[in-house]
Amino acid sequence: MNNKKVNWLYLCIILANYALMLLIWVFVFQGIALNIGIVGNLFMAQAIMLVPALIFAITSYMKSGAASFNEFLGFHKIKISTFFMVILFTFLLMPMTSAINAISMLFVDNAVESISGDVLQMPFLVMLFMIAIFGPFSEEFVFRGIIFRGYKNSGSVLQAVIWSAVLFGVMHLNFNQAAYAVAMGFMCALVVEASGSLWASVVAHMVFNAPSVFTMYLSDFFQSGTSDGSVEEALTNEDLIAMIGPALFMAVIATSLAVCVLIWIAKNENRSEHFKNIWARRKENKGRIISIPLIIAFILALFYMTGGFTFVMQLIYMWFIF
C-alpha cells in the first residue's frame, strides 16, 4: 500500500457516498418513499466504505507477500494489561472530545443528537452492535488498517497520523462529528503505534462509541422533559459557553494523563523507542501524501458538508416538479 493508492481508495469512498445520495434523490424525484430505517442507514454508511476498502485490501495483500491477512493489516496480539490500559486511555480522551463537541455546537447542530429519536425506536442491543461494534470495527479497518498504514509506508509516521485523522474526520460529512473525529482519529493512530496492533484502536473506538448509546437509552428512560429524552437538545449557546471553560480545563488534565498512558502502553509492548521516533523521524522521499484524487475527494466532501450538494439537488427537484 502507498499514498497514491490510498488516496484513490478515499476518493472511491466519497464517490460511493455521492452515488448513494444521488440514488436517494432519484427516489425523491420519482415520488417513492424510501425508508430503510436507522439500521439500514447505518449499515449502508459502513458498507459503501467497507466494500471498496475490502477489495483494495485483498488485492494489495495478494501483491504484498505478507504471511497472513491479519499480519498485513496489523491485527497483532496485545497483552491483557495493554487491553485494559487502552480502555483507560479512551475514557481519558472523552473530556477532550466533549469539549471539542461543545465548541462545534456553537456553530452547527449535534449530528448524533439529531438521530437519537430514530435510534431510540430500535432495540438497545441492535443499536449497541451497529454503533459500538460494527461501525468502529469497519472504520478502524479502513482508516487505521489501510489508510494510516498506506500513508506510513510512504514516509513520515507523524504525517500519516495527521492525514489519516483528517480523512477520518472529513469522512463523516458533517462539521460537528468531523471536529472531534479528527482528534479521536489522531489518538487512535497513536495508540496503534504505541501498541503495535490495530486491535488497540478497534477497542478504543468501541469503548468511545458505547457510552453514547447507553446515554441515549438511559436519558430516554429517566427523563421526559424533551421529545426524545435528550439533554443536549435544550442547551442554548449561553449554556454551551458556560460549559466550555470547565470542559477545556478537564480536557487538558485528562488528555495529559492519556498521553502518559500511551507512553506506558509503548513501554509495556516494548515499543518505547519506536514511539519516541514518531516525533523525530524525518520524512522519507517516497512521494507526497497530497495528490489529485485526494484534492478532488476533499472538494466533494466539503461541497456536501457546506450544503452545496443538497442545495443543487433541491433546485433540480423544484425544476423537476414545475
PDB file of C-alpha atoms in Angstrom:
ATOM      1  CA  MET A   1       0.000   0.000   0.000  1.00  0.00           C
ATOM      2  CA  ASN A   2       1.168   3.543  -0.695  1.00  0.00           C
ATOM      3  CA  ASN A   3      -0.195   7.078  -0.561  1.00  0.00           C
ATOM      4  CA  LYS A   4      -1.345   7.199  -4.198  1.00  0.00           C
ATOM      5  CA  LYS A   5      -3.406   4.022  -3.955  1.00  0.00           C
ATOM      6  CA  VAL A   6      -4.807   5.085  -0.576  1.00  0.00           C
ATOM      7  CA  ASN A   7      -5.923   8.428  -1.996  1.00  0.00           C
ATOM      8  CA  TRP A   8      -7.735   6.674  -4.832  1.00  0.00           C
ATOM      9  CA  LEU A   9      -9.455   4.476  -2.247  1.00  0.00           C
ATOM     10  CA  TYR A  10     -10.572   7.537  -0.282  1.00  0.00           C
ATOM     11  CA  LEU A  11     -11.916   9.161  -3.425  1.00  0.00           C
ATOM     12  CA  CYS A  12     -13.860   5.963  -4.189  1.00  0.00           C
ATOM     13  CA  ILE A  13     -15.394   6.083  -0.703  1.00  0.00           C
ATOM     14  CA  ILE A  14     -16.507   9.709  -1.151  1.00  0.00           C
ATOM     15  CA  LEU A  15     -17.874   8.934  -4.636  1.00  0.00           C
ATOM     16  CA  ALA A  16     -19.746   5.938  -3.221  1.00  0.00           C
ATOM     17  CA  ASN A  17     -21.390   8.271  -0.697  1.00  0.00           C
ATOM     18  CA  TYR A  18     -22.380  10.603  -3.515  1.00  0.00           C
ATOM     19  CA  ALA A  19     -23.778   7.694  -5.534  1.00  0.00           C
ATOM     20  CA  LEU A  20     -25.936   6.627  -2.603  1.00  0.00           C
ATOM     21  CA  MET A  21     -27.200  10.164  -2.032  1.00  0.00           C
ATOM     22  CA  LEU A  22     -27.981  10.575  -5.729  1.00  0.00           C
ATOM     23  CA  LEU A  23     -29.914   7.310  -5.653  1.00  0.00           C
ATOM     24  CA  ILE A  24     -31.958   8.594  -2.719  1.00  0.00           C
ATOM     25  CA  TRP A  25     -32.751  11.789  -4.634  1.00  0.00           C
ATOM     26  CA  VAL A  26     -33.800   9.757  -7.672  1.00  0.00           C
ATOM     27  CA  PHE A  27     -36.392   8.061  -5.483  1.00  0.00           C
ATOM     28  CA  VAL A  28     -37.480  11.501  -4.257  1.00  0.00           C
ATOM     29  CA  PHE A  29     -37.879  12.707  -7.870  1.00  0.00           C
ATOM     30  CA  GLN A  30     -39.994   9.649  -8.602  1.00  0.00           C
ATOM     31  CA  GLY A  31     -42.167  10.287  -5.562  1.00  0.00           C
ATOM     32  CA  ILE A  32     -41.140   6.990  -3.987  1.00  0.00           C
ATOM     33  CA  ALA A  33     -40.849   6.924  -0.210  1.00  0.00           C
ATOM     34  CA  LEU A  34     -37.536   5.225   0.600  1.00  0.00           C
ATOM     35  CA  ASN A  35     -37.430   4.333   4.266  1.00  0.00           C
ATOM     36  CA  ILE A  36     -34.819   1.753   5.214  1.00  0.00           C
ATOM     37  CA  GLY A  37     -34.724   2.830   8.857  1.00  0.00           C
ATOM     38  CA  ILE A  38     -31.817   3.819  11.075  1.00  0.00           C
ATOM     39  CA  VAL A  39     -30.289   0.329  10.991  1.00  0.00           C
ATOM     40  CA  GLY A  40     -30.373   0.285   7.185  1.00  0.00           C
ATOM     41  CA  ASN A  41     -28.870   3.766   7.031  1.00  0.00           C
ATOM     42  CA  LEU A  42     -26.044   2.852   9.402  1.00  0.00           C
ATOM     43  CA  PHE A  43     -25.371  -0.389   7.553  1.00  0.00           C
ATOM     44  CA  MET A  44     -25.274   1.355   4.173  1.00  0.00           C
ATOM     45  CA  ALA A  45     -22.957   4.055   5.539  1.00  0.00           C
ATOM     46  CA  GLN A  46     -20.483   1.384   6.621  1.00  0.00           C
ATOM     47  CA  ALA A  47     -20.945  -0.835   3.557  1.00  0.00           C
ATOM     48  CA  ILE A  48     -20.145   1.863   0.995  1.00  0.00           C
ATOM     49  CA  MET A  49     -16.903   2.460   2.893  1.00  0.00           C
ATOM     50  CA  LEU A  50     -16.087  -1.147   3.772  1.00  0.00           C
ATOM     51  CA  VAL A  51     -16.672  -2.811   0.390  1.00  0.00           C
ATOM     52  CA  PRO A  52     -14.166  -0.676  -1.607  1.00  0.00           C
ATOM     53  CA  ALA A  53     -11.695  -0.982   1.288  1.00  0.00           C
ATOM     54  CA  LEU A  54     -12.000  -4.771   1.377  1.00  0.00           C
ATOM     55  CA  ILE A  55     -11.418  -5.025  -2.369  1.00  0.00           C
ATOM     56  CA  PHE A  56      -8.414  -2.728  -2.042  1.00  0.00           C
ATOM     57  CA  ALA A  57      -7.027  -4.637   0.966  1.00  0.00           C
ATOM     58  CA  ILE A  58      -7.383  -8.066  -0.641  1.00  0.00           C
ATOM     59  CA  THR A  59      -5.720  -7.029  -3.902  1.00  0.00           C
ATOM     60  CA  SER A  60      -2.918  -5.256  -2.008  1.00  0.00           C
ATOM     61  CA  TYR A  61      -2.416  -8.263   0.271  1.00  0.00           C
ATOM     62  CA  MET A  62      -2.090 -10.628  -2.695  1.00  0.00           C
ATOM     63  CA  LYS A  63       0.752  -8.483  -4.031  1.00  0.00           C
ATOM     64  CA  SER A  64       2.433  -7.892  -0.666  1.00  0.00           C
ATOM     65  CA  GLY A  65       3.718 -11.351   0.171  1.00  0.00           C
ATOM     66  CA  ALA A  66       2.631 -10.937   3.804  1.00  0.00           C
ATOM     67  CA  ALA A  67       2.360 -14.104   5.875  1.00  0.00           C
ATOM     68  CA  SER A  68      -1.338 -13.601   6.612  1.00  0.00           C
ATOM     69  CA  PHE A  69      -4.137 -11.105   6.019  1.00  0.00           C
ATOM     70  CA  ASN A  70      -4.214 -10.229   9.729  1.00  0.00           C
ATOM     71  CA  GLU A  71      -0.472  -9.587   9.655  1.00  0.00           C
ATOM     72  CA  PHE A  72      -0.882  -7.406   6.574  1.00  0.00           C
ATOM     73  CA  LEU A  73      -3.484  -5.208   8.316  1.00  0.00           C
ATOM     74  CA  GLY A  74      -1.688  -5.109  11.650  1.00  0.00           C
ATOM     75  CA  PHE A  75      -4.021  -7.261  13.768  1.00  0.00           C
ATOM     76  CA  HIS A  76      -1.270  -8.308  16.175  1.00  0.00           C
ATOM     77  CA  LYS A  77      -1.906  -9.653  19.650  1.00  0.00           C
ATOM     78  CA  ILE A  78      -1.672  -7.277  22.598  1.00  0.00           C
ATOM     79  CA  LYS A  79      -1.117  -8.028  26.265  1.00  0.00           C
ATOM     80  CA  ILE A  80      -4.098  -8.193  28.629  1.00  0.00           C
ATOM     81  CA  SER A  81      -2.612  -5.309  30.620  1.00  0.00           C
ATOM     82  CA  THR A  82      -2.403  -3.250  27.412  1.00  0.00           C
ATOM     83  CA  PHE A  83      -6.042  -4.039  26.668  1.00  0.00           C
ATOM     84  CA  PHE A  84      -7.179  -2.552  29.979  1.00  0.00           C
ATOM     85  CA  MET A  85      -4.882   0.445  29.613  1.00  0.00           C
ATOM     86  CA  VAL A  86      -6.388   1.132  26.175  1.00  0.00           C
ATOM     87  CA  ILE A  87      -9.793   1.281  27.864  1.00  0.00           C
ATOM     88  CA  LEU A  88      -8.444   3.742  30.434  1.00  0.00           C
ATOM     89  CA  PHE A  89      -6.781   5.728  27.641  1.00  0.00           C
ATOM     90  CA  THR A  90     -10.120   6.019  25.828  1.00  0.00           C
ATOM     91  CA  PHE A  91     -12.022   7.255  28.861  1.00  0.00           C
ATOM     92  CA  LEU A  92      -9.317   9.867  29.425  1.00  0.00           C
ATOM     93  CA  LEU A  93      -9.907  11.145  25.868  1.00  0.00           C
ATOM     94  CA  MET A  94     -13.609  11.750  26.425  1.00  0.00           C
ATOM     95  CA  PRO A  95     -13.266  15.178  28.128  1.00  0.00           C
ATOM     96  CA  MET A  96     -11.256  16.362  25.097  1.00  0.00           C
ATOM     97  CA  THR A  97     -13.826  15.175  22.571  1.00  0.00           C
ATOM     98  CA  SER A  98     -16.671  16.542  24.717  1.00  0.00           C
ATOM     99  CA  ALA A  99     -15.012  19.965  24.793  1.00  0.00           C
ATOM    100  CA  ILE A 100     -14.494  19.934  21.025  1.00  0.00           C
ATOM    101  CA  ASN A 101     -18.091  18.821  20.540  1.00  0.00           C
ATOM    102  CA  ALA A 102     -19.380  21.649  22.750  1.00  0.00           C
ATOM    103  CA  ILE A 103     -17.357  24.233  20.812  1.00  0.00           C
ATOM    104  CA  SER A 104     -18.594  22.902  17.460  1.00  0.00           C
ATOM    105  CA  MET A 105     -22.203  23.049  18.696  1.00  0.00           C
ATOM    106  CA  LEU A 106     -21.887  26.830  18.901  1.00  0.00           C
ATOM    107  CA  PHE A 107     -21.889  26.801  15.100  1.00  0.00           C
ATOM    108  CA  VAL A 108     -23.523  23.555  13.949  1.00  0.00           C
ATOM    109  CA  ASP A 109     -26.084  21.050  15.225  1.00  0.00           C
ATOM    110  CA  ASN A 110     -25.127  17.963  17.186  1.00  0.00           C
ATOM    111  CA  ALA A 111     -25.178  15.275  14.481  1.00  0.00           C
ATOM    112  CA  VAL A 112     -25.513  12.349  16.883  1.00  0.00           C
ATOM    113  CA  GLU A 113     -28.334  14.021  18.798  1.00  0.00           C
ATOM    114  CA  SER A 114     -30.238  14.631  15.565  1.00  0.00           C
ATOM    115  CA  ILE A 115     -30.625  10.873  15.011  1.00  0.00           C
ATOM    116  CA  SER A 116     -31.266   9.914  18.641  1.00  0.00           C
ATOM    117  CA  GLY A 117     -35.030   9.761  18.112  1.00  0.00           C
ATOM    118  CA  ASP A 118     -34.609   7.160  15.352  1.00  0.00           C
ATOM    119  CA  VAL A 119     -32.047   5.255  17.414  1.00  0.00           C
ATOM    120  CA  LEU A 120     -34.381   5.004  20.411  1.00  0.00           C
ATOM    121  CA  GLN A 121     -37.076   3.363  18.302  1.00  0.00           C
ATOM    122  CA  MET A 122     -34.834   0.322  17.842  1.00  0.00           C
ATOM    123  CA  PRO A 123     -33.895  -2.376  20.401  1.00  0.00           C
ATOM    124  CA  PHE A 124     -30.926  -1.389  22.553  1.00  0.00           C
ATOM    125  CA  LEU A 125     -28.762  -4.412  21.643  1.00  0.00           C
ATOM    126  CA  VAL A 126     -29.266  -3.826  17.915  1.00  0.00           C
ATOM    127  CA  MET A 127     -28.066  -0.230  18.153  1.00  0.00           C
ATOM    128  CA  LEU A 128     -25.248  -1.154  20.512  1.00  0.00           C
ATOM    129  CA  PHE A 129     -23.981  -3.613  17.895  1.00  0.00           C
ATOM    130  CA  MET A 130     -24.330  -1.164  14.984  1.00  0.00           C
ATOM    131  CA  ILE A 131     -22.831   1.887  16.723  1.00  0.00           C
ATOM    132  CA  ALA A 132     -20.377   0.395  19.207  1.00  0.00           C
ATOM    133  CA  ILE A 133     -19.172  -2.789  17.466  1.00  0.00           C
ATOM    134  CA  PHE A 134     -19.794  -2.975  13.722  1.00  0.00           C
ATOM    135  CA  GLY A 135     -19.207   0.731  12.999  1.00  0.00           C
ATOM    136  CA  PRO A 136     -15.952   1.072  14.983  1.00  0.00           C
ATOM    137  CA  PHE A 137     -14.503  -2.154  13.577  1.00  0.00           C
ATOM    138  CA  SER A 138     -15.306  -1.112   9.992  1.00  0.00           C
ATOM    139  CA  GLU A 139     -13.887   2.385  10.410  1.00  0.00           C
ATOM    140  CA  GLU A 140     -10.702   1.200  12.118  1.00  0.00           C
ATOM    141  CA  PHE A 141     -10.221  -1.432   9.433  1.00  0.00           C
ATOM    142  CA  VAL A 142     -10.412   1.284   6.782  1.00  0.00           C
ATOM    143  CA  PHE A 143      -8.694   4.259   8.395  1.00  0.00           C
ATOM    144  CA  ARG A 144      -6.071   2.750  10.689  1.00  0.00           C
ATOM    145  CA  GLY A 145      -5.718  -0.634   8.998  1.00  0.00           C
ATOM    146  CA  ILE A 146      -5.459   0.628   5.407  1.00  0.00           C
ATOM    147  CA  ILE A 147      -5.217   4.405   5.064  1.00  0.00           C
ATOM    148  CA  PHE A 148      -2.886   5.044   8.011  1.00  0.00           C
ATOM    149  CA  ARG A 149      -0.649   2.092   7.136  1.00  0.00           C
ATOM    150  CA  GLY A 150      -0.597   3.158   3.491  1.00  0.00           C
ATOM    151  CA  TYR A 151       0.491   6.680   4.397  1.00  0.00           C
ATOM    152  CA  LYS A 152       3.026   5.347   6.895  1.00  0.00           C
ATOM    153  CA  ASN A 153       4.644   3.251   4.171  1.00  0.00           C
ATOM    154  CA  SER A 154       5.016   6.417   2.089  1.00  0.00           C
ATOM    155  CA  GLY A 155       7.158   8.395   4.536  1.00  0.00           C
ATOM    156  CA  SER A 156       6.714  10.219   7.854  1.00  0.00           C
ATOM    157  CA  VAL A 157       4.739   8.362  10.532  1.00  0.00           C
ATOM    158  CA  LEU A 158       3.657  11.651  12.081  1.00  0.00           C
ATOM    159  CA  GLN A 159       2.282  12.899   8.762  1.00  0.00           C
ATOM    160  CA  ALA A 160       0.483   9.582   8.349  1.00  0.00           C
ATOM    161  CA  VAL A 161      -1.074  10.043  11.808  1.00  0.00           C
ATOM    162  CA  ILE A 162      -2.232  13.576  10.980  1.00  0.00           C
ATOM    163  CA  TRP A 163      -3.570  12.918   7.486  1.00  0.00           C
ATOM    164  CA  SER A 164      -5.355   9.680   8.370  1.00  0.00           C
ATOM    165  CA  ALA A 165      -7.053  11.580  11.223  1.00  0.00           C
ATOM    166  CA  VAL A 166      -8.117  14.422   8.920  1.00  0.00           C
ATOM    167  CA  LEU A 167      -9.533  12.000   6.364  1.00  0.00           C
ATOM    168  CA  PHE A 168     -11.353  10.134   9.132  1.00  0.00           C
ATOM    169  CA  GLY A 169     -12.985  13.369  10.295  1.00  0.00           C
ATOM    170  CA  VAL A 170     -13.973  14.537   6.821  1.00  0.00           C
ATOM    171  CA  MET A 171     -15.443  11.114   6.011  1.00  0.00           C
ATOM    172  CA  HIS A 172     -18.291  11.830   8.482  1.00  0.00           C
ATOM    173  CA  LEU A 173     -19.502  14.537   6.060  1.00  0.00           C
ATOM    174  CA  ASN A 174     -20.684  16.921   8.789  1.00  0.00           C
ATOM    175  CA  PHE A 175     -18.723  19.563  10.691  1.00  0.00           C
ATOM    176  CA  ASN A 176     -19.886  18.519  14.154  1.00  0.00           C
ATOM    177  CA  GLN A 177     -18.626  14.940  14.054  1.00  0.00           C
ATOM    178  CA  ALA A 178     -15.643  15.890  11.898  1.00  0.00           C
ATOM    179  CA  ALA A 179     -14.349  18.219  14.619  1.00  0.00           C
ATOM    180  CA  TYR A 180     -13.908  15.613  17.330  1.00  0.00           C
ATOM    181  CA  ALA A 181     -13.382  12.705  14.902  1.00  0.00           C
ATOM    182  CA  VAL A 182     -10.119  14.310  13.741  1.00  0.00           C
ATOM    183  CA  ALA A 183      -8.890  14.431  17.343  1.00  0.00           C
ATOM    184  CA  MET A 184     -10.045  10.883  18.031  1.00  0.00           C
ATOM    185  CA  GLY A 185      -8.513   9.639  14.775  1.00  0.00           C
ATOM    186  CA  PHE A 186      -5.192  11.234  15.728  1.00  0.00           C
ATOM    187  CA  MET A 187      -5.162   9.483  19.103  1.00  0.00           C
ATOM    188  CA  CYS A 188      -6.301   6.156  17.633  1.00  0.00           C
ATOM    189  CA  ALA A 189      -3.384   6.194  15.202  1.00  0.00           C
ATOM    190  CA  LEU A 190      -1.019   6.929  18.085  1.00  0.00           C
ATOM    191  CA  VAL A 191      -2.358   4.032  20.152  1.00  0.00           C
ATOM    192  CA  VAL A 192      -1.778   1.744  17.153  1.00  0.00           C
ATOM    193  CA  GLU A 193       1.838   2.891  17.034  1.00  0.00           C
ATOM    194  CA  ALA A 194       2.254   2.588  20.805  1.00  0.00           C
ATOM    195  CA  SER A 195       0.784  -0.918  20.963  1.00  0.00           C
ATOM    196  CA  GLY A 196       1.853  -2.194  17.544  1.00  0.00           C
ATOM    197  CA  SER A 197      -1.630  -3.530  16.883  1.00  0.00           C
ATOM    198  CA  LEU A 198      -4.776  -2.437  15.095  1.00  0.00           C
ATOM    199  CA  TRP A 199      -6.758  -4.182  17.847  1.00  0.00           C
ATOM    200  CA  ALA A 200      -5.843  -1.342  20.202  1.00  0.00           C
ATOM    201  CA  SER A 201      -7.608   1.289  18.096  1.00  0.00           C
ATOM    202  CA  VAL A 202     -10.568  -1.045  17.494  1.00  0.00           C
ATOM    203  CA  VAL A 203     -11.011  -1.429  21.263  1.00  0.00           C
ATOM    204  CA  ALA A 204     -10.564   2.321  21.802  1.00  0.00           C
ATOM    205  CA  HIS A 205     -13.153   3.174  19.156  1.00  0.00           C
ATOM    206  CA  MET A 206     -15.667   0.684  20.540  1.00  0.00           C
ATOM    207  CA  VAL A 207     -15.205   1.975  24.079  1.00  0.00           C
ATOM    208  CA  PHE A 208     -15.562   5.546  22.812  1.00  0.00           C
ATOM    209  CA  ASN A 209     -18.838   4.883  20.955  1.00  0.00           C
ATOM    210  CA  ALA A 210     -20.544   2.643  23.508  1.00  0.00           C
ATOM    211  CA  PRO A 211     -21.257   5.314  26.174  1.00  0.00           C
ATOM    212  CA  SER A 212     -23.223   7.443  23.694  1.00  0.00           C
ATOM    213  CA  VAL A 213     -25.595   4.519  23.089  1.00  0.00           C
ATOM    214  CA  PHE A 214     -26.010   3.878  26.821  1.00  0.00           C
ATOM    215  CA  THR A 215     -26.535   7.602  27.450  1.00  0.00           C
ATOM    216  CA  MET A 216     -29.289   7.907  24.849  1.00  0.00           C
ATOM    217  CA  TYR A 217     -31.256   4.961  26.227  1.00  0.00           C
ATOM    218  CA  LEU A 218     -30.714   5.918  29.864  1.00  0.00           C
ATOM    219  CA  SER A 219     -31.755   9.514  29.154  1.00  0.00           C
ATOM    220  CA  ASP A 220     -34.868   8.265  27.411  1.00  0.00           C
ATOM    221  CA  PHE A 221     -35.657   6.014  30.389  1.00  0.00           C
ATOM    222  CA  PHE A 222     -35.126   8.567  33.153  1.00  0.00           C
ATOM    223  CA  GLN A 223     -36.107  11.849  31.505  1.00  0.00           C
ATOM    224  CA  SER A 224     -39.295  13.068  29.932  1.00  0.00           C
ATOM    225  CA  GLY A 225     -38.563  16.785  29.653  1.00  0.00           C
ATOM    226  CA  THR A 226     -37.799  16.719  25.924  1.00  0.00           C
ATOM    227  CA  SER A 227     -39.216  14.923  22.908  1.00  0.00           C
ATOM    228  CA  ASP A 228     -36.650  12.158  22.933  1.00  0.00           C
ATOM    229  CA  GLY A 229     -35.240  12.376  26.411  1.00  0.00           C
ATOM    230  CA  SER A 230     -32.106  14.223  25.355  1.00  0.00           C
ATOM    231  CA  VAL A 231     -30.298  16.843  27.349  1.00  0.00           C
ATOM    232  CA  GLU A 232     -28.351  18.500  24.520  1.00  0.00           C
ATOM    233  CA  GLU A 233     -31.496  19.464  22.651  1.00  0.00           C
ATOM    234  CA  ALA A 234     -32.370  22.029  25.361  1.00  0.00           C
ATOM    235  CA  LEU A 235     -28.915  23.611  25.566  1.00  0.00           C
ATOM    236  CA  THR A 236     -28.561  27.235  24.466  1.00  0.00           C
ATOM    237  CA  ASN A 237     -25.377  28.941  23.264  1.00  0.00           C
ATOM    238  CA  GLU A 238     -25.102  30.580  26.694  1.00  0.00           C
ATOM    239  CA  ASP A 239     -25.206  27.131  28.316  1.00  0.00           C
ATOM    240  CA  LEU A 240     -22.547  25.856  25.929  1.00  0.00           C
ATOM    241  CA  ILE A 241     -20.253  28.843  26.529  1.00  0.00           C
ATOM    242  CA  ALA A 242     -20.566  28.322  30.285  1.00  0.00           C
ATOM    243  CA  MET A 243     -19.632  24.642  29.808  1.00  0.00           C
ATOM    244  CA  ILE A 244     -16.658  25.155  27.516  1.00  0.00           C
ATOM    245  CA  GLY A 245     -14.287  26.675  30.103  1.00  0.00           C
ATOM    246  CA  PRO A 246     -14.528  23.851  32.660  1.00  0.00           C
ATOM    247  CA  ALA A 247     -14.642  21.301  29.820  1.00  0.00           C
ATOM    248  CA  LEU A 248     -11.359  22.587  28.384  1.00  0.00           C
ATOM    249  CA  PHE A 249      -9.750  22.528  31.831  1.00  0.00           C
ATOM    250  CA  MET A 250     -10.792  18.912  32.322  1.00  0.00           C
ATOM    251  CA  ALA A 251      -9.699  18.089  28.778  1.00  0.00           C
ATOM    252  CA  VAL A 252      -6.159  19.374  29.335  1.00  0.00           C
ATOM    253  CA  ILE A 253      -5.738  17.325  32.512  1.00  0.00           C
ATOM    254  CA  ALA A 254      -7.335  14.143  31.147  1.00  0.00           C
ATOM    255  CA  THR A 255      -5.534  14.299  27.790  1.00  0.00           C
ATOM    256  CA  SER A 256      -2.194  14.785  29.551  1.00  0.00           C
ATOM    257  CA  LEU A 257      -2.907  11.638  31.538  1.00  0.00           C
ATOM    258  CA  ALA A 258      -3.922   9.869  28.305  1.00  0.00           C
ATOM    259  CA  VAL A 259      -0.501  10.688  26.831  1.00  0.00           C
ATOM    260  CA  CYS A 260       1.110   9.182  29.923  1.00  0.00           C
ATOM    261  CA  VAL A 261      -0.961   6.032  29.362  1.00  0.00           C
ATOM    262  CA  LEU A 262       0.218   5.947  25.733  1.00  0.00           C
ATOM    263  CA  ILE A 263       3.823   6.062  26.896  1.00  0.00           C
ATOM    264  CA  TRP A 264       3.083   3.237  29.355  1.00  0.00           C
ATOM    265  CA  ILE A 265       1.468   1.149  26.592  1.00  0.00           C
ATOM    266  CA  ALA A 266       4.511   1.606  24.366  1.00  0.00           C
ATOM    267  CA  LYS A 267       6.801   0.546  27.198  1.00  0.00           C
ATOM    268  CA  ASN A 268       4.574  -2.424  28.063  1.00  0.00           C
ATOM    269  CA  GLU A 269       4.693  -3.622  24.436  1.00  0.00           C
ATOM    270  CA  ASN A 270       8.463  -2.974  24.158  1.00  0.00           C
ATOM    271  CA  ARG A 271       7.912  -0.183  21.621  1.00  0.00           C
ATOM    272  CA  SER A 272       9.215   2.815  23.579  1.00  0.00           C
ATOM    273  CA  GLU A 273      11.978   3.657  21.115  1.00  0.00           C
ATOM    274  CA  HIS A 274       9.653   3.244  18.152  1.00  0.00           C
ATOM    275  CA  PHE A 275       7.075   5.517  19.775  1.00  0.00           C
ATOM    276  CA  LYS A 276       9.686   8.185  20.537  1.00  0.00           C
ATOM    277  CA  ASN A 277      10.918   8.090  16.952  1.00  0.00           C
ATOM    278  CA  ILE A 278       7.468   9.069  15.645  1.00  0.00           C
ATOM    279  CA  TRP A 279       8.184  12.655  16.657  1.00  0.00           C
ATOM    280  CA  ALA A 280      11.797  12.712  15.456  1.00  0.00           C
ATOM    281  CA  ARG A 281      11.691  10.716  12.237  1.00  0.00           C
ATOM    282  CA  ARG A 282      12.208  12.710   9.079  1.00  0.00           C
ATOM    283  CA  LYS A 283      10.035  12.138   6.057  1.00  0.00           C
ATOM    284  CA  GLU A 284      11.485   9.651   3.634  1.00  0.00           C
ATOM    285  CA  ASN A 285      11.400  10.546  -0.023  1.00  0.00           C
ATOM    286  CA  LYS A 286       8.606   8.199  -1.089  1.00  0.00           C
ATOM    287  CA  GLY A 287       6.187  10.698  -2.581  1.00  0.00           C
ATOM    288  CA  ARG A 288       3.822  13.325  -1.256  1.00  0.00           C
ATOM    289  CA  ILE A 289       0.679  12.371   0.581  1.00  0.00           C
ATOM    290  CA  ILE A 290      -1.416  15.010  -1.177  1.00  0.00           C
ATOM    291  CA  SER A 291      -2.374  14.122  -4.735  1.00  0.00           C
ATOM    292  CA  ILE A 292      -5.108  14.958  -7.247  1.00  0.00           C
ATOM    293  CA  PRO A 293      -7.532  12.195  -6.117  1.00  0.00           C
ATOM    294  CA  LEU A 294      -7.253  13.411  -2.520  1.00  0.00           C
ATOM    295  CA  ILE A 295      -7.879  17.029  -3.526  1.00  0.00           C
ATOM    296  CA  ILE A 296     -10.969  16.003  -5.514  1.00  0.00           C
ATOM    297  CA  ALA A 297     -12.221  13.950  -2.574  1.00  0.00           C
ATOM    298  CA  PHE A 298     -11.808  16.910  -0.219  1.00  0.00           C
ATOM    299  CA  ILE A 299     -13.622  19.267  -2.579  1.00  0.00           C
ATOM    300  CA  LEU A 300     -16.538  16.851  -2.946  1.00  0.00           C
ATOM    301  CA  ALA A 301     -16.719  16.247   0.804  1.00  0.00           C
ATOM    302  CA  LEU A 302     -16.636  19.968   1.666  1.00  0.00           C
ATOM    303  CA  PHE A 303     -19.231  20.669  -1.024  1.00  0.00           C
ATOM    304  CA  TYR A 304     -21.577  18.277   0.726  1.00  0.00           C
ATOM    305  CA  MET A 305     -20.707  19.446   4.248  1.00  0.00           C
ATOM    306  CA  THR A 306     -21.445  23.071   3.381  1.00  0.00           C
ATOM    307  CA  GLY A 307     -24.855  22.124   1.970  1.00  0.00           C
ATOM    308  CA  GLY A 308     -23.900  22.610  -1.658  1.00  0.00           C
ATOM    309  CA  PHE A 309     -25.000  19.176  -2.794  1.00  0.00           C
ATOM    310  CA  THR A 310     -28.385  19.390  -1.051  1.00  0.00           C
ATOM    311  CA  PHE A 311     -28.959  22.892  -2.439  1.00  0.00           C
ATOM    312  CA  VAL A 312     -28.256  21.776  -6.015  1.00  0.00           C
ATOM    313  CA  MET A 313     -30.489  18.721  -5.676  1.00  0.00           C
ATOM    314  CA  GLN A 314     -33.318  20.847  -4.252  1.00  0.00           C
ATOM    315  CA  LEU A 315     -33.060  23.203  -7.235  1.00  0.00           C
ATOM    316  CA  ILE A 316     -33.196  20.236  -9.611  1.00  0.00           C
ATOM    317  CA  TYR A 317     -36.168  18.839  -7.690  1.00  0.00           C
ATOM    318  CA  MET A 318     -38.040  22.153  -7.960  1.00  0.00           C
ATOM    319  CA  TRP A 319     -37.325  22.288 -11.688  1.00  0.00           C
ATOM    320  CA  PHE A 320     -38.386  18.629 -11.989  1.00  0.00           C
ATOM    321  CA  ILE A 321     -41.751  19.371 -10.318  1.00  0.00           C
ATOM    322  CA  PHE A 322     -42.595  22.665 -12.012  1.00  0.00           C
TER     323      PHE A 322
END
